[in-house]
Tab-separated table of C-alpha atoms in Angstrom:
chain	number	residue	atom	x	y	z
A	287	UNK	CA	19.238	-20.691	-7.464
A	288	UNK	CA	18.007	-20.817	-11.089
A	289	UNK	CA	14.462	-19.739	-11.955
A	290	UNK	CA	12.723	-22.713	-13.634
A	291	UNK	CA	9.034	-21.834	-13.575
A	292	UNK	CA	6.850	-18.749	-13.170
A	293	UNK	CA	3.077	-18.991	-12.701
A	294	UNK	CA	0.845	-15.953	-13.038
A	295	UNK	CA	-2.716	-15.959	-11.667
A	296	UNK	CA	-5.575	-13.469	-11.595
A	297	UNK	CA	-6.814	-13.146	-8.031
A	298	UNK	CA	-10.331	-11.786	-7.429
A	299	UNK	CA	-12.091	-11.373	-4.088
A	300	UNK	CA	-15.277	-9.357	-3.561
A	301	UNK	CA	-15.235	-6.599	-0.925
A	302	UNK	CA	-17.733	-6.923	1.935
A	303	UNK	CA	-19.227	-3.626	0.787
A	304	UNK	CA	-18.327	-1.039	-1.861
A	305	UNK	CA	-15.472	1.292	-0.979
A	306	UNK	CA	-15.921	4.863	-2.163
A	307	UNK	CA	-13.199	7.508	-2.603
A	308	UNK	CA	-13.250	10.767	-4.578
A	309	UNK	CA	-11.776	9.052	-7.625
A	310	UNK	CA	-14.198	6.171	-7.898
A	311	UNK	CA	-15.830	3.118	-6.242
A	312	UNK	CA	-14.221	-0.313	-5.684
A	313	UNK	CA	-16.370	-3.459	-5.332
A	314	UNK	CA	-13.747	-6.245	-5.830
A	315	UNK	CA	-10.079	-6.760	-5.235
A	316	UNK	CA	-8.895	-7.701	-8.732
A	317	UNK	CA	-5.242	-8.473	-8.092
A	318	UNK	CA	-2.433	-10.425	-9.621
A	319	UNK	CA	-0.327	-13.259	-8.102
A	320	UNK	CA	3.150	-14.207	-9.308
A	321	UNK	CA	4.712	-17.509	-8.139
A	322	UNK	CA	8.429	-18.010	-8.920
A	323	UNK	CA	9.898	-21.535	-8.630
A	324	UNK	CA	13.549	-22.567	-8.747
A	325	UNK	CA	15.767	-25.608	-9.142
A	326	UNK	CA	16.250	-25.643	-5.368
A	327	UNK	CA	12.628	-26.688	-4.894
A	328	UNK	CA	11.886	-23.337	-3.230
A	329	UNK	CA	9.289	-20.876	-4.507
A	330	UNK	CA	8.181	-17.367	-3.677
A	331	UNK	CA	4.853	-15.544	-4.077
A	332	UNK	CA	4.087	-11.911	-4.836
A	333	UNK	CA	0.830	-10.003	-5.109
A	334	UNK	CA	-0.031	-6.616	-6.584
A	335	UNK	CA	-3.188	-4.557	-6.704
A	336	UNK	CA	-3.955	-2.640	-9.933
A	337	UNK	CA	-5.863	0.504	-9.133
A	338	UNK	CA	-6.512	2.138	-12.506
A	339	UNK	CA	-7.325	5.640	-11.325
A	340	UNK	CA	-4.133	5.823	-9.236
A	341	UNK	CA	-1.470	3.451	-10.672
A	342	UNK	CA	-3.008	3.321	-14.189
A	343	UNK	CA	-3.077	-0.474	-14.382
A	344	UNK	CA	-5.765	-3.112	-14.984
A	345	UNK	CA	-5.672	-6.798	-14.132
A	346	UNK	CA	-6.284	-7.645	-17.794
A	347	UNK	CA	-3.327	-5.564	-18.930
A	348	UNK	CA	-1.101	-6.955	-16.194
A	349	UNK	CA	-1.891	-10.538	-17.306
A	350	UNK	CA	-0.924	-9.642	-20.856
A	351	UNK	CA	2.390	-8.095	-19.780
A	352	UNK	CA	3.331	-10.485	-16.982
A	353	UNK	CA	4.116	-13.383	-19.283
A	354	UNK	CA	6.526	-11.237	-21.280
A	355	UNK	CA	8.334	-10.068	-18.126
A	356	UNK	CA	8.441	-13.554	-16.670
A	357	UNK	CA	10.267	-14.873	-19.770
A	358	UNK	CA	13.077	-12.411	-19.090
A	359	UNK	CA	13.849	-14.289	-15.864
A	360	UNK	CA	13.634	-17.926	-16.866
A	361	UNK	CA	16.923	-19.686	-16.374
A	362	UNK	CA	18.449	-16.817	-14.425
A	363	UNK	CA	19.741	-16.650	-10.815
A	364	UNK	CA	17.013	-15.579	-8.406
A	365	UNK	CA	19.634	-14.381	-5.872
A	366	UNK	CA	20.634	-11.440	-8.130
A	367	UNK	CA	17.729	-9.220	-7.020
A	368	UNK	CA	19.035	-5.937	-8.404
A	369	UNK	CA	19.899	-7.479	-11.795
A	370	UNK	CA	16.540	-9.147	-12.097
A	371	UNK	CA	14.605	-5.976	-11.255
A	372	UNK	CA	16.767	-3.867	-13.596
A	373	UNK	CA	15.793	-6.208	-16.406
A	374	UNK	CA	12.098	-5.437	-15.814
A	375	UNK	CA	12.711	-1.693	-15.694
A	376	UNK	CA	14.880	-1.836	-18.812
A	377	UNK	CA	12.276	-3.726	-20.809
A	378	UNK	CA	8.988	-2.090	-19.748
A	379	UNK	CA	8.475	1.498	-18.600
A	380	UNK	CA	6.176	2.196	-15.696
A	381	UNK	CA	3.838	-0.644	-14.684
A	382	UNK	CA	5.075	-0.375	-11.147
A	383	UNK	CA	2.214	-2.363	-9.604
A	384	UNK	CA	2.877	-5.295	-11.938
A	385	UNK	CA	6.603	-5.164	-11.219
A	386	UNK	CA	5.914	-5.095	-7.504
A	387	UNK	CA	4.449	-8.623	-7.685
A	388	UNK	CA	7.676	-9.912	-9.285
A	389	UNK	CA	9.746	-7.978	-6.752
A	390	UNK	CA	7.795	-9.386	-3.785
A	391	UNK	CA	8.009	-12.971	-5.024
A	392	UNK	CA	11.767	-12.558	-5.468
A	393	UNK	CA	12.241	-11.263	-1.950
A	394	UNK	CA	10.019	-13.971	-0.491
A	395	UNK	CA	12.135	-16.526	-2.377
A	396	UNK	CA	15.484	-15.120	-1.254
A	397	UNK	CA	14.450	-14.848	2.386
A	398	UNK	CA	13.207	-18.492	2.243
A	399	UNK	CA	16.574	-19.516	0.689
A	400	UNK	CA	18.357	-17.729	3.580
A	401	UNK	CA	16.071	-19.421	6.089
A	402	UNK	CA	14.984	-16.078	7.540
A	403	UNK	CA	11.715	-14.169	7.929
A	404	UNK	CA	11.736	-11.408	5.396
A	405	UNK	CA	12.119	-8.647	8.016
A	406	UNK	CA	15.334	-10.302	9.250
A	407	UNK	CA	16.558	-10.752	5.662
A	408	UNK	CA	16.101	-6.942	5.347
A	409	UNK	CA	18.006	-6.338	8.588
A	410	UNK	CA	14.991	-5.591	10.802
A	411	UNK	CA	13.600	-6.836	14.090
A	412	UNK	CA	10.185	-7.972	15.260
A	413	UNK	CA	10.213	-5.431	18.100
A	414	UNK	CA	7.253	-3.180	17.405
A	415	UNK	CA	3.527	-3.361	17.989
A	416	UNK	CA	1.769	-2.157	14.840
A	417	UNK	CA	-1.754	-0.730	14.864
A	418	UNK	CA	-3.444	-0.066	11.542
A	419	UNK	CA	-5.956	2.734	11.174
A	420	UNK	CA	-9.331	1.985	9.584
A	421	UNK	CA	-10.707	3.925	6.661
A	422	UNK	CA	-14.129	5.529	6.403
A	423	UNK	CA	-15.194	5.877	2.771
A	424	UNK	CA	-16.920	8.891	1.259
A	425	UNK	CA	-20.632	9.252	2.082
A	426	UNK	CA	-23.087	11.488	3.882
A	427	UNK	CA	-21.863	12.932	7.175
A	428	UNK	CA	-24.164	10.911	9.423
A	429	UNK	CA	-23.330	7.583	7.845
A	430	UNK	CA	-19.577	8.352	7.999
A	431	UNK	CA	-19.821	9.340	11.646
A	432	UNK	CA	-21.559	6.039	12.521
A	433	UNK	CA	-18.926	4.091	10.621
A	434	UNK	CA	-16.118	5.887	12.452
A	435	UNK	CA	-17.818	5.170	15.807
A	436	UNK	CA	-18.141	1.518	14.863
A	437	UNK	CA	-14.399	1.306	14.216
A	438	UNK	CA	-13.601	3.082	17.447
A	439	UNK	CA	-15.716	0.609	19.377
A	440	UNK	CA	-13.949	-2.264	17.594
A	441	UNK	CA	-10.703	-1.022	19.157
A	442	UNK	CA	-9.009	0.907	16.358
A	443	UNK	CA	-6.580	3.540	17.656
A	444	UNK	CA	-6.767	5.860	14.620
A	445	UNK	CA	-9.380	6.621	11.966
A	446	UNK	CA	-8.718	7.631	8.371
A	447	UNK	CA	-11.469	9.544	6.553
A	448	UNK	CA	-11.888	9.879	2.824
A	449	UNK	CA	-12.998	13.363	1.658
A	450	UNK	CA	-13.631	14.892	-1.726
A	451	UNK	CA	-15.617	18.105	-1.554
A	452	UNK	CA	-17.503	20.334	-1.746
A	453	UNK	CA	-16.133	22.380	1.149
A	454	UNK	CA	-19.354	22.520	3.182
A	455	UNK	CA	-19.854	18.746	2.981
A	456	UNK	CA	-16.276	17.877	3.838
A	457	UNK	CA	-16.399	20.161	6.879
A	458	UNK	CA	-19.760	18.653	7.880
A	459	UNK	CA	-18.290	15.141	7.552
A	460	UNK	CA	-15.420	15.754	9.940
A	461	UNK	CA	-17.629	17.695	12.398
A	462	UNK	CA	-20.115	14.851	12.448
A	463	UNK	CA	-17.386	12.302	13.107
A	464	UNK	CA	-15.821	14.339	15.867
A	465	UNK	CA	-19.203	14.845	17.507
A	466	UNK	CA	-19.537	11.051	17.880
A	467	UNK	CA	-15.985	9.942	18.589
A	468	UNK	CA	-14.632	12.993	20.418
A	469	UNK	CA	-11.455	14.940	19.785
A	470	UNK	CA	-8.853	12.602	21.227
A	471	UNK	CA	-8.561	9.662	18.833
A	472	UNK	CA	-6.185	10.435	15.945
A	473	UNK	CA	-8.046	11.421	12.786
A	474	UNK	CA	-6.398	11.393	9.398
A	475	UNK	CA	-7.948	12.643	6.145
A	476	UNK	CA	-7.362	11.844	2.479
A	477	UNK	CA	-8.801	13.939	-0.350
A	478	UNK	CA	-7.326	11.795	-3.148
A	479	UNK	CA	-6.489	14.905	-5.205
A	480	UNK	CA	-10.062	16.256	-5.037
A	481	UNK	CA	-9.363	19.881	-4.150
A	482	UNK	CA	-7.859	22.859	-5.912
A	483	UNK	CA	-5.090	24.652	-4.038
A	484	UNK	CA	-7.500	27.363	-2.803
A	485	UNK	CA	-10.139	24.755	-1.823
A	486	UNK	CA	-7.503	22.721	-0.007
A	487	UNK	CA	-6.241	25.700	1.942
A	488	UNK	CA	-9.776	26.809	2.866
A	489	UNK	CA	-10.720	23.274	4.005
A	490	UNK	CA	-7.552	22.606	5.939
A	491	UNK	CA	-7.776	25.927	7.794
A	492	UNK	CA	-11.416	25.223	8.676
A	493	UNK	CA	-10.492	21.784	9.997
A	494	UNK	CA	-7.732	23.087	12.300
A	495	UNK	CA	-9.852	22.994	15.490
A	496	UNK	CA	-10.899	19.386	14.840
A	497	UNK	CA	-7.499	17.838	15.588
A	498	UNK	CA	-6.585	16.330	12.163
A	499	UNK	CA	-3.246	14.515	12.263
A	500	UNK	CA	-2.379	14.892	8.582
A	501	UNK	CA	-3.920	15.166	5.107
A	502	UNK	CA	-3.004	12.921	2.222
A	503	UNK	CA	-2.710	14.260	-1.354
A	504	UNK	CA	-5.064	17.238	-1.064
A	505	UNK	CA	-4.578	18.439	-4.671
A	506	UNK	CA	-3.820	17.091	-8.140
A	507	UNK	CA	-0.946	14.687	-8.178
A	508	UNK	CA	2.309	16.188	-9.445
A	509	UNK	CA	1.448	19.802	-8.584
A	510	UNK	CA	4.462	20.072	-6.283
A	511	UNK	CA	4.415	23.878	-6.296
A	512	UNK	CA	0.828	23.712	-5.082
A	513	UNK	CA	1.778	21.105	-2.496
A	514	UNK	CA	4.588	23.260	-1.258
A	515	UNK	CA	2.275	26.282	-0.933
A	516	UNK	CA	-0.206	24.207	1.057
A	517	UNK	CA	2.502	22.776	3.256
A	518	UNK	CA	3.817	26.220	4.127
A	519	UNK	CA	0.321	27.681	4.799
A	520	UNK	CA	-1.750	24.792	6.129
A	521	UNK	CA	-2.120	24.208	9.862
A	522	UNK	CA	-2.417	20.470	9.081
A	523	UNK	CA	0.670	18.506	7.870
A	524	UNK	CA	0.652	17.324	4.256
A	525	UNK	CA	1.345	13.714	3.171
A	526	UNK	CA	2.387	12.815	-0.377
A	527	UNK	CA	0.620	9.776	-1.788
A	528	UNK	CA	-0.326	9.902	-5.473
A	529	UNK	CA	2.604	12.295	-6.003
A	530	UNK	CA	4.928	9.638	-4.672
A	531	UNK	CA	5.462	6.500	-6.693
A	532	UNK	CA	9.204	5.695	-6.720
A	533	UNK	CA	12.400	7.042	-5.174
A	534	UNK	CA	12.823	9.648	-7.945
A	535	UNK	CA	9.480	11.141	-6.938
A	536	UNK	CA	10.695	11.125	-3.333
A	537	UNK	CA	13.729	13.174	-4.307
A	538	UNK	CA	11.611	15.725	-6.165
A	539	UNK	CA	9.306	16.074	-3.158
A	540	UNK	CA	12.284	16.685	-0.929
A	541	UNK	CA	13.830	19.205	-3.295
A	542	UNK	CA	10.527	21.079	-3.538
A	543	UNK	CA	9.871	20.925	0.221
A	544	UNK	CA	6.396	19.785	-0.790
A	545	UNK	CA	5.323	17.463	2.038
A	546	UNK	CA	5.694	16.508	5.674
A	547	UNK	CA	5.182	12.789	5.227
A	548	UNK	CA	5.695	10.061	2.590
A	549	UNK	CA	3.032	7.431	1.967
A	550	UNK	CA	4.649	4.244	0.632
A	551	UNK	CA	2.589	1.569	-1.095
A	552	UNK	CA	4.230	-1.504	-2.607
A	553	UNK	CA	1.845	-1.551	-5.601
A	554	UNK	CA	2.764	2.125	-6.165
A	555	UNK	CA	6.517	2.032	-5.575
A	556	UNK	CA	7.290	-1.003	-7.715
A	557	UNK	CA	7.899	-3.271	-4.722
A	558	UNK	CA	10.174	-3.672	-1.743
A	559	UNK	CA	13.413	-2.633	-3.505
A	560	UNK	CA	12.196	0.844	-4.384
A	561	UNK	CA	10.240	1.147	-1.081
A	562	UNK	CA	13.558	0.734	0.700
A	563	UNK	CA	15.024	3.549	-1.348
A	564	UNK	CA	12.072	5.835	-0.602
A	565	UNK	CA	12.422	5.139	3.109
A	566	UNK	CA	16.175	5.929	2.933
A	567	UNK	CA	15.422	9.289	1.265
A	568	UNK	CA	12.790	9.992	3.918
A	569	UNK	CA	15.221	9.172	6.676
A	570	UNK	CA	17.934	11.371	5.191
A	571	UNK	CA	15.502	14.265	4.742
A	572	UNK	CA	13.792	13.878	8.121
A	573	UNK	CA	10.466	12.954	6.514
A	574	UNK	CA	8.518	10.268	8.439
A	575	UNK	CA	6.692	7.618	6.413
A	576	UNK	CA	3.364	5.903	6.398
A	577	UNK	CA	2.669	2.582	4.628
A	578	UNK	CA	-0.595	2.198	2.783
A	579	UNK	CA	-2.504	-0.180	0.557
A	580	UNK	CA	-4.932	-0.433	-2.343
A	581	UNK	CA	-7.047	-3.634	-2.306
A	582	UNK	CA	-4.324	-6.140	-1.460
A	583	UNK	CA	-4.991	-9.393	0.396
A	584	UNK	CA	-3.101	-10.350	3.511
A	585	UNK	CA	-0.294	-11.784	1.344
A	586	UNK	CA	0.891	-8.373	0.180
A	587	UNK	CA	0.070	-6.801	3.503
A	588	UNK	CA	2.338	-9.422	5.125
A	589	UNK	CA	5.184	-8.243	2.877
A	590	UNK	CA	4.360	-4.623	3.837
A	591	UNK	CA	4.576	-5.407	7.564
A	592	UNK	CA	7.937	-7.144	7.068
A	593	UNK	CA	9.132	-3.992	5.314
A	594	UNK	CA	7.863	-1.854	8.220
A	595	UNK	CA	9.760	-3.998	10.722
A	596	UNK	CA	12.948	-3.358	8.764
A	597	UNK	CA	12.632	0.463	8.664
A	598	UNK	CA	11.935	2.592	11.740
A	599	UNK	CA	11.257	5.727	9.670
A	600	UNK	CA	7.811	4.176	9.056
A	601	UNK	CA	5.604	5.533	11.853
A	602	UNK	CA	2.027	5.300	10.546
A	603	UNK	CA	0.278	2.127	9.341
A	604	UNK	CA	-2.656	1.954	6.930
A	605	UNK	CA	-3.010	-1.828	6.523
A	606	UNK	CA	-6.774	-2.303	6.460
A	607	UNK	CA	-7.413	-3.624	2.909
A	608	UNK	CA	-7.675	-7.273	3.977
A	609	UNK	CA	-10.345	-6.291	6.516
A	610	UNK	CA	-12.494	-5.033	3.649
A	611	UNK	CA	-12.468	-8.349	1.774
A	612	UNK	CA	-15.403	-10.755	2.065
A	613	UNK	CA	-12.997	-13.689	2.314
A	614	UNK	CA	-9.376	-14.225	3.384
A	615	UNK	CA	-7.493	-16.064	0.574
A	616	UNK	CA	-4.231	-16.409	2.540
A	617	UNK	CA	-2.633	-19.211	4.502
A	618	UNK	CA	-0.201	-18.118	7.243
A	619	UNK	CA	1.327	-14.669	7.167
A	620	UNK	CA	0.806	-11.632	9.371
A	621	UNK	CA	-1.989	-11.662	11.929
A	622	UNK	CA	-4.295	-8.730	11.285
A	623	UNK	CA	-6.976	-8.476	13.979
A	624	UNK	CA	-10.385	-6.829	13.678
A	625	UNK	CA	-9.143	-3.988	15.947
A	626	UNK	CA	-6.217	-3.166	13.612
A	627	UNK	CA	-3.422	-4.802	15.581
A	628	UNK	CA	-0.934	-6.405	13.233
A	629	UNK	CA	1.947	-8.740	14.125
A	630	UNK	CA	4.298	-11.352	12.743
A	631	UNK	CA	3.454	-14.247	15.042
A	632	UNK	CA	4.948	-17.193	13.139
A	633	UNK	CA	8.659	-16.823	12.396
A	634	UNK	CA	8.600	-18.732	9.134
A	635	UNK	CA	11.204	-18.059	6.370
A	636	UNK	CA	10.228	-15.518	3.742
A	637	UNK	CA	6.788	-14.054	3.974
A	638	UNK	CA	5.476	-17.132	5.749
A	639	UNK	CA	2.313	-16.746	3.678
A	640	UNK	CA	0.791	-18.264	0.551
A	641	UNK	CA	-2.467	-17.937	-1.349
A	642	UNK	CA	-4.869	-20.744	-0.615
A	643	UNK	CA	-5.147	-23.348	-3.380
A	644	UNK	CA	-8.863	-22.843	-3.849
A	645	UNK	CA	-8.321	-19.183	-4.833
A	646	UNK	CA	-5.903	-20.061	-7.670
A	647	UNK	CA	-7.759	-19.893	-10.987
A	648	UNK	CA	-5.780	-22.503	-12.859
A	649	UNK	CA	-7.906	-22.133	-15.958
A	650	UNK	CA	-6.648	-18.550	-16.362
A	651	UNK	CA	-3.100	-19.195	-15.146
A	652	UNK	CA	-0.121	-18.341	-17.365
A	653	UNK	CA	2.529	-21.001	-16.898
A	654	UNK	CA	6.113	-20.290	-17.970
A	655	UNK	CA	8.821	-22.972	-17.821
A	656	UNK	CA	12.516	-22.950	-18.721
A	657	UNK	CA	11.950	-25.667	-21.246
A	658	UNK	CA	8.484	-24.421	-22.282
């Protein structure tokens, strides 16, 4: 199955409303689409989401690098997944979000070639009901509480809340939310590195009576000694997110006993191949996993759901980025309902999803061909 053509498109979709976290504000999904075609007539699609203040990548930079990476693959066998991905890692350091789009397209293509939905190609089963949480962005306590109540009334079974200090305001935010939605529905928090170790410990101890399920990345990414201290002294479990990119990071987190959960994102890990390795480390170490997202459309979220169905160590699902988009640019794929329920309903080979033709900006497309 020789790779004959690779097409690279910028993909931009406005959000319905700005999304605010402690690191910055997002108004558009500015993603990248990679389409790999072969001499069999089959093609695969992969999407990534650059998130500069987390994965350090921009759509413009990805477009510049993607053509160089794509040329490494022209004329080569698409079935040799490990060899193809090793070529990308050997040529360009980092850039894990960009590489994840190539990785996803390759897995989509191989599952299509095998005639299997991706989750079956990965050895999984469509035997779980998945419910995504819904994220409340940073704002004043009253507005955040109303937003959380709205999601509860829509049918979501868990709420995720973005925090970012100062202490009094973060505490007021969670108290306001709990006063409207009660104490029963699972509540998860994410500080996106906003706190110092002492601020994190103070905040987490103060939040103990408010039934918080876990806290993502409370302090500066990479401070594993600080994470370990918080994990051992916090009444709320700690989840590694920005401290966890690839499987090497997963090993360091295990060795440092720095977290209770892993948060796996395809645009952070480098794609499905490395996500599988992270999940294996989590399983061996007894660390449950969550899957998360940046600003991906339903194409990449479809790949993420297929990955979840292939690995039972994934127990929490943060899949809500497509629900934040003003338009859905995807044909087929995973059904993601307005109450957070997600399911593979159409057993098509591969992802079973493609980007709609009208969202492909052909004027900005980079076209690579084996004879070009």
